[in-house]
Amino acid sequence: MAKSRVLTRDFYLEPPDRVAQRLLGKLLVRRLESVRLAGRIVEVEAYFGFGDPAAHTFAGKTLRNEVLFGPPGFAYVYFIYGMHFCLNISCEPDGQAGGVLLRALEPTEGLRTMARLRGLASDANPRLLASGPGRLCQALGIERETHNGIDVTNGRSGLHVEDDGFEPGEIAALPRVGISKAADRPLRFTIAGNRFVSR
DNA sequence: GGAGCGATGTCCT
DNA sequence: GGACATCGCTCCG
């Protein structure tokens, strides 16, 4: 297998729709004590800072969303529906909002640990582990208190993205999920035909 | 396998 | 007070 390299800040310095598509096929890696958890990114959504009514940043900077206004390559983790976390990575230069929501992984390493964190049997269907933004965070042990605002561009924070040379093939552009405004814009991107994309 | 729905905390108007 | 970038359960086919 080709040697993996950690994606650096310049990777995230671009508009969210472009970063989103380029993240497909990369590995999201979480180091949990000595265990390495990883999955291939198969589904993402782009949220613009400006002119995107569906984005958390649409109404301006607040305490919750300030990470998205900061420099690129930082984790924005928020709590939703009273019980789930969602993980984004900030894009665009410092001062300009924008981010990519990570929606689904095809698990590749640490599946038993992911199942345990998800409260499932260790031989559970891998599709139940990280297919969906809330599931993804639970499978990797990502919570707002521990991960919101951390830098994902160095290998030391315990959370980063790696490029192992995998080529995702055809990318599908679809409407975003779970939003009511700007619901028609095709800013959800998936690896076409991948079975680990959320429903 | 799909539609309907309740659970539940935080944020902003 | 209402909305919310979700999930898993039930019920039905």
mmCIF file of C-alpha atoms (C1' of nucleotides) in Angstrom:
data_model
loop_
_atom_site.group_PDB
_atom_site.id
_atom_site.type_symbol
_atom_site.label_atom_id
_atom_site.label_comp_id
_atom_site.label_asym_id
_atom_site.label_seq_id
_atom_site.Cartn_x
_atom_site.Cartn_y
_atom_site.Cartn_z
ATOM 1 C CA MET A 1 0.000 0.000 0.000
ATOM 2 C CA ALA A 2 1.183 3.515 -0.803
ATOM 3 C CA LYS A 3 2.492 5.623 2.054
ATOM 4 C CA SER A 4 -0.110 7.977 3.517
ATOM 5 C CA ARG A 5 0.506 11.638 4.098
ATOM 6 C CA VAL A 6 -1.432 13.985 6.369
ATOM 7 C CA LEU A 7 -3.349 16.708 4.535
ATOM 8 C CA THR A 8 -1.915 20.113 5.403
ATOM 9 C CA ARG A 9 -3.548 23.506 5.799
ATOM 10 C CA ASP A 10 -3.278 24.527 2.160
ATOM 11 C CA PHE A 11 -5.558 21.632 1.197
ATOM 12 C CA TYR A 12 -8.409 23.355 3.078
ATOM 13 C CA LEU A 13 -7.629 26.865 1.890
ATOM 14 C CA GLU A 14 -10.097 26.655 -0.983
ATOM 15 C CA PRO A 15 -13.871 27.056 -1.396
ATOM 16 C CA PRO A 16 -15.893 24.380 0.406
ATOM 17 C CA ASP A 17 -17.401 22.773 -2.691
ATOM 18 C CA ARG A 18 -13.939 22.115 -4.059
ATOM 19 C CA VAL A 19 -12.506 20.924 -0.739
ATOM 20 C CA ALA A 20 -15.545 18.675 -0.281
ATOM 21 C CA GLN A 21 -15.025 16.889 -3.571
ATOM 22 C CA ARG A 22 -11.297 16.516 -3.013
ATOM 23 C CA LEU A 23 -11.909 14.963 0.427
ATOM 24 C CA LEU A 24 -13.767 12.033 -1.108
ATOM 25 C CA GLY A 25 -11.601 8.926 -0.987
ATOM 26 C CA LYS A 26 -9.285 10.310 1.699
ATOM 27 C CA LEU A 27 -8.919 8.617 5.090
ATOM 28 C CA LEU A 28 -10.299 10.226 8.227
ATOM 29 C CA VAL A 29 -8.054 9.042 11.050
ATOM 30 C CA ARG A 30 -8.670 9.204 14.779
ATOM 31 C CA ARG A 31 -6.110 8.128 17.338
ATOM 32 C CA LEU A 32 -7.808 6.976 20.503
ATOM 33 C CA GLU A 33 -5.134 6.168 23.060
ATOM 34 C CA SER A 34 -3.116 3.527 21.211
ATOM 35 C CA VAL A 35 -5.904 2.459 18.867
ATOM 36 C CA ARG A 36 -6.060 3.803 15.359
ATOM 37 C CA LEU A 37 -9.543 4.266 13.929
ATOM 38 C CA ALA A 38 -9.885 5.095 10.249
ATOM 39 C CA GLY A 39 -12.400 5.205 7.454
ATOM 40 C CA ARG A 40 -12.537 6.308 3.850
ATOM 41 C CA ILE A 41 -14.593 9.456 3.311
ATOM 42 C CA VAL A 42 -17.447 8.557 0.958
ATOM 43 C CA GLU A 43 -19.984 11.368 1.568
ATOM 44 C CA VAL A 44 -19.587 15.084 2.342
ATOM 45 C CA GLU A 45 -21.535 18.339 2.113
ATOM 46 C CA ALA A 46 -20.254 21.844 1.378
ATOM 47 C CA TYR A 47 -21.480 24.874 3.329
ATOM 48 C CA PHE A 48 -20.563 28.350 2.142
ATOM 49 C CA GLY A 49 -19.993 31.229 4.511
ATOM 50 C CA PHE A 50 -21.570 33.772 2.250
ATOM 51 C CA GLY A 51 -24.873 33.554 0.401
ATOM 52 C CA ASP A 52 -25.765 30.109 1.719
ATOM 53 C CA PRO A 53 -28.967 30.303 3.830
ATOM 54 C CA ALA A 54 -28.524 26.683 4.954
ATOM 55 C CA ALA A 55 -25.148 27.345 6.581
ATOM 56 C CA HIS A 56 -24.702 27.933 10.306
ATOM 57 C CA THR A 57 -22.697 31.029 9.416
ATOM 58 C CA PHE A 58 -25.442 32.678 7.354
ATOM 59 C CA ALA A 59 -26.553 35.025 10.145
ATOM 60 C CA GLY A 60 -22.979 35.999 11.034
ATOM 61 C CA LYS A 61 -20.386 35.048 13.572
ATOM 62 C CA THR A 62 -21.545 33.678 16.930
ATOM 63 C CA LEU A 63 -19.939 31.826 19.792
ATOM 64 C CA ARG A 64 -21.016 28.494 18.330
ATOM 65 C CA ASN A 65 -19.799 28.969 14.769
ATOM 66 C CA GLU A 66 -16.646 31.020 15.266
ATOM 67 C CA VAL A 67 -14.360 28.148 14.239
ATOM 68 C CA LEU A 68 -15.791 28.357 10.721
ATOM 69 C CA PHE A 69 -14.664 31.987 10.495
ATOM 70 C CA GLY A 70 -11.142 31.117 11.573
ATOM 71 C CA PRO A 71 -8.267 29.631 9.573
ATOM 72 C CA PRO A 72 -8.752 26.506 7.451
ATOM 73 C CA GLY A 73 -8.129 22.994 8.692
ATOM 74 C CA PHE A 74 -9.859 23.159 12.078
ATOM 75 C CA ALA A 75 -12.653 20.935 13.374
ATOM 76 C CA TYR A 76 -16.101 22.463 13.899
ATOM 77 C CA VAL A 77 -18.126 20.072 16.035
ATOM 78 C CA TYR A 78 -21.675 20.934 17.060
ATOM 79 C CA PHE A 79 -24.517 19.283 18.909
ATOM 80 C CA ILE A 80 -27.803 18.697 17.100
ATOM 81 C CA TYR A 81 -31.262 17.312 17.857
ATOM 82 C CA GLY A 82 -30.438 16.912 21.504
ATOM 83 C CA MET A 83 -28.275 13.837 21.051
ATOM 84 C CA HIS A 84 -25.898 13.884 18.100
ATOM 85 C CA PHE A 85 -22.629 15.517 17.143
ATOM 86 C CA CYS A 86 -21.589 16.492 13.634
ATOM 87 C CA LEU A 87 -18.042 17.075 12.365
ATOM 88 C CA ASN A 88 -17.005 19.738 9.878
ATOM 89 C CA ILE A 89 -13.606 20.964 8.751
ATOM 90 C CA SER A 90 -13.188 24.698 8.213
ATOM 91 C CA CYS A 91 -12.208 25.971 4.764
ATOM 92 C CA GLU A 92 -11.239 29.274 3.177
ATOM 93 C CA PRO A 93 -8.735 31.832 4.523
ATOM 94 C CA ASP A 94 -8.868 33.186 8.087
ATOM 95 C CA GLY A 95 -11.774 35.619 8.397
ATOM 96 C CA GLN A 96 -13.815 33.956 5.680
ATOM 97 C CA ALA A 97 -16.388 31.345 6.705
ATOM 98 C CA GLY A 98 -16.962 28.002 5.033
ATOM 99 C CA GLY A 99 -16.795 24.339 5.881
ATOM 100 C CA VAL A 100 -17.292 20.761 4.841
ATOM 101 C CA LEU A 101 -19.589 18.411 6.770
ATOM 102 C CA LEU A 102 -18.298 14.831 6.909
ATOM 103 C CA ARG A 103 -21.342 12.585 6.493
ATOM 104 C CA ALA A 104 -20.167 9.015 5.974
ATOM 105 C CA LEU A 105 -17.130 6.748 6.115
ATOM 106 C CA GLU A 106 -16.333 3.322 4.819
ATOM 107 C CA PRO A 107 -14.580 1.956 7.927
ATOM 108 C CA THR A 108 -11.091 0.569 7.273
ATOM 109 C CA GLU A 109 -9.338 0.280 10.654
ATOM 110 C CA GLY A 110 -10.521 -0.279 14.213
ATOM 111 C CA LEU A 111 -13.958 -1.613 13.341
ATOM 112 C CA ARG A 112 -14.382 -3.449 16.621
ATOM 113 C CA THR A 113 -13.651 -0.323 18.613
ATOM 114 C CA MET A 114 -16.033 1.672 16.446
ATOM 115 C CA ALA A 115 -18.763 -0.900 17.098
ATOM 116 C CA ARG A 116 -18.158 -0.649 20.831
ATOM 117 C CA LEU A 117 -18.347 3.155 20.751
ATOM 118 C CA ARG A 118 -21.580 2.851 18.778
ATOM 119 C CA GLY A 119 -23.051 0.437 21.301
ATOM 120 C CA LEU A 120 -23.229 -2.375 18.742
ATOM 121 C CA ALA A 121 -22.027 -5.973 18.713
ATOM 122 C CA SER A 122 -18.395 -6.310 17.612
ATOM 123 C CA ASP A 123 -19.474 -8.129 14.450
ATOM 124 C CA ALA A 124 -22.125 -5.562 13.534
ATOM 125 C CA ASN A 125 -22.724 -4.669 9.901
ATOM 126 C CA PRO A 126 -19.966 -2.151 9.013
ATOM 127 C CA ARG A 127 -22.561 -0.053 7.252
ATOM 128 C CA LEU A 128 -24.089 0.792 10.623
ATOM 129 C CA LEU A 129 -20.827 2.152 12.015
ATOM 130 C CA ALA A 130 -20.260 5.499 10.312
ATOM 131 C CA SER A 131 -22.862 5.981 7.570
ATOM 132 C CA GLY A 132 -24.356 9.280 8.692
ATOM 133 C CA PRO A 133 -22.863 12.364 10.390
ATOM 134 C CA GLY A 134 -24.046 11.470 13.900
ATOM 135 C CA ARG A 135 -22.942 7.869 13.576
ATOM 136 C CA LEU A 136 -19.565 8.940 12.229
ATOM 137 C CA CYS A 137 -18.860 11.061 15.304
ATOM 138 C CA GLN A 138 -20.031 8.352 17.681
ATOM 139 C CA ALA A 139 -17.920 5.694 15.943
ATOM 140 C CA LEU A 140 -14.784 7.829 16.260
ATOM 141 C CA GLY A 141 -15.501 9.131 19.750
ATOM 142 C CA ILE A 142 -15.804 12.729 18.563
ATOM 143 C CA GLU A 143 -17.585 15.167 20.881
ATOM 144 C CA ARG A 144 -17.842 18.917 20.947
ATOM 145 C CA GLU A 145 -16.026 19.410 24.234
ATOM 146 C CA THR A 146 -13.002 17.403 23.163
ATOM 147 C CA HIS A 147 -12.777 18.226 19.468
ATOM 148 C CA ASN A 148 -14.392 21.538 18.571
ATOM 149 C CA GLY A 149 -11.647 23.916 17.485
ATOM 150 C CA ILE A 150 -8.799 21.426 17.224
ATOM 151 C CA ASP A 151 -6.295 21.565 14.382
ATOM 152 C CA VAL A 152 -6.658 18.601 12.026
ATOM 153 C CA THR A 153 -3.597 19.420 9.925
ATOM 154 C CA ASN A 154 -0.949 17.978 12.195
ATOM 155 C CA GLY A 155 -0.607 14.339 13.125
ATOM 156 C CA ARG A 156 -0.576 15.114 16.850
ATOM 157 C CA SER A 157 -4.113 16.292 17.577
ATOM 158 C CA GLY A 158 -5.534 12.780 17.397
ATOM 159 C CA LEU A 159 -7.714 13.661 14.405
ATOM 160 C CA HIS A 160 -6.557 14.257 10.841
ATOM 161 C CA VAL A 161 -7.098 13.310 7.210
ATOM 162 C CA GLU A 162 -4.650 11.228 5.168
ATOM 163 C CA ASP A 163 -4.133 10.753 1.469
ATOM 164 C CA ASP A 164 -3.096 7.206 0.705
ATOM 165 C CA GLY A 165 -3.308 7.620 -3.041
ATOM 166 C CA PHE A 166 -6.772 6.137 -3.404
ATOM 167 C CA GLU A 167 -8.687 7.438 -6.422
ATOM 168 C CA PRO A 168 -12.445 7.701 -5.755
ATOM 169 C CA GLY A 169 -13.584 7.366 -9.354
ATOM 170 C CA GLU A 170 -16.918 8.909 -10.279
ATOM 171 C CA ILE A 171 -18.323 11.578 -7.932
ATOM 172 C CA ALA A 172 -22.060 12.237 -7.657
ATOM 173 C CA ALA A 173 -23.417 15.738 -6.808
ATOM 174 C CA LEU A 174 -26.741 15.660 -4.966
ATOM 175 C CA PRO A 175 -28.933 17.946 -2.848
ATOM 176 C CA ARG A 176 -27.937 18.324 0.798
ATOM 177 C CA VAL A 177 -29.776 16.384 3.489
ATOM 178 C CA GLY A 178 -31.845 17.600 6.425
ATOM 179 C CA ILE A 179 -32.011 21.280 5.513
ATOM 180 C CA SER A 180 -34.995 23.420 4.587
ATOM 181 C CA LYS A 181 -33.297 26.404 2.923
ATOM 182 C CA ALA A 182 -31.378 26.201 -0.351
ATOM 183 C CA ALA A 183 -32.341 22.527 -0.368
ATOM 184 C CA ASP A 184 -32.056 22.313 -4.133
ATOM 185 C CA ARG A 185 -28.378 23.188 -4.482
ATOM 186 C CA PRO A 186 -26.271 20.096 -5.347
ATOM 187 C CA LEU A 187 -23.642 20.542 -2.640
ATOM 188 C CA ARG A 188 -23.672 16.997 -1.290
ATOM 189 C CA PHE A 189 -20.992 14.855 -2.867
ATOM 190 C CA THR A 190 -20.611 11.098 -2.732
ATOM 191 C CA ILE A 191 -18.443 8.428 -4.275
ATOM 192 C CA ALA A 192 -20.925 7.162 -6.856
ATOM 193 C CA GLY A 193 -22.316 3.739 -6.030
ATOM 194 C CA ASN A 194 -20.507 3.373 -2.705
ATOM 195 C CA ARG A 195 -22.503 1.243 -0.277
ATOM 196 C CA PHE A 196 -21.464 3.228 2.793
ATOM 197 C CA VAL A 197 -23.204 6.440 1.742
ATOM 198 C CA SER A 198 -25.988 7.341 4.208
ATOM 199 C CA ARG A 199 -29.648 6.876 3.337
ATOM 200 C "C1'" DG B 1 -37.433 -1.320 2.547
ATOM 201 C "C1'" DG B 2 -39.771 2.704 3.520
ATOM 202 C "C1'" DA B 3 -42.783 6.184 5.850
ATOM 203 C "C1'" DG B 4 -43.861 8.192 10.303
ATOM 204 C "C1'" DC B 5 -42.475 9.840 14.600
ATOM 205 C "C1'" DG B 6 -40.507 10.676 19.248
ATOM 206 C "C1'" DA B 7 -36.381 11.736 21.820
ATOM 207 C "C1'" DT B 8 -33.637 15.382 23.463
ATOM 208 C "C1'" DG B 9 -30.043 19.887 24.310
ATOM 209 C "C1'" DT B 10 -28.460 24.090 22.413
ATOM 210 C "C1'" DC B 11 -28.681 28.135 19.926
ATOM 211 C "C1'" DC B 12 -30.607 32.362 18.210
ATOM 212 C "C1'" DT B 13 -34.827 35.313 17.281
ATOM 213 C "C1'" DG C 1 -40.333 29.575 21.781
ATOM 214 C "C1'" DG C 2 -39.145 27.367 17.674
ATOM 215 C "C1'" DA C 3 -36.015 25.349 14.776
ATOM 216 C "C1'" DC C 4 -32.518 22.202 14.231
ATOM 217 C "C1'" DA C 5 -26.675 19.896 8.671
ATOM 218 C "C1'" DT C 6 -30.092 13.034 13.090
ATOM 219 C "C1'" DC C 7 -31.065 8.406 14.546
ATOM 220 C "C1'" DG C 8 -33.459 4.269 15.629
ATOM 221 C "C1'" DC C 9 -37.680 2.426 16.597
ATOM 222 C "C1'" DT C 10 -42.354 1.032 15.169
ATOM 223 C "C1'" DC C 11 -45.657 -0.306 11.915
ATOM 224 C "C1'" DC C 12 -46.906 -1.524 7.375
ATOM 225 C "C1'" DG C 13 -46.336 -3.729 3.021
#
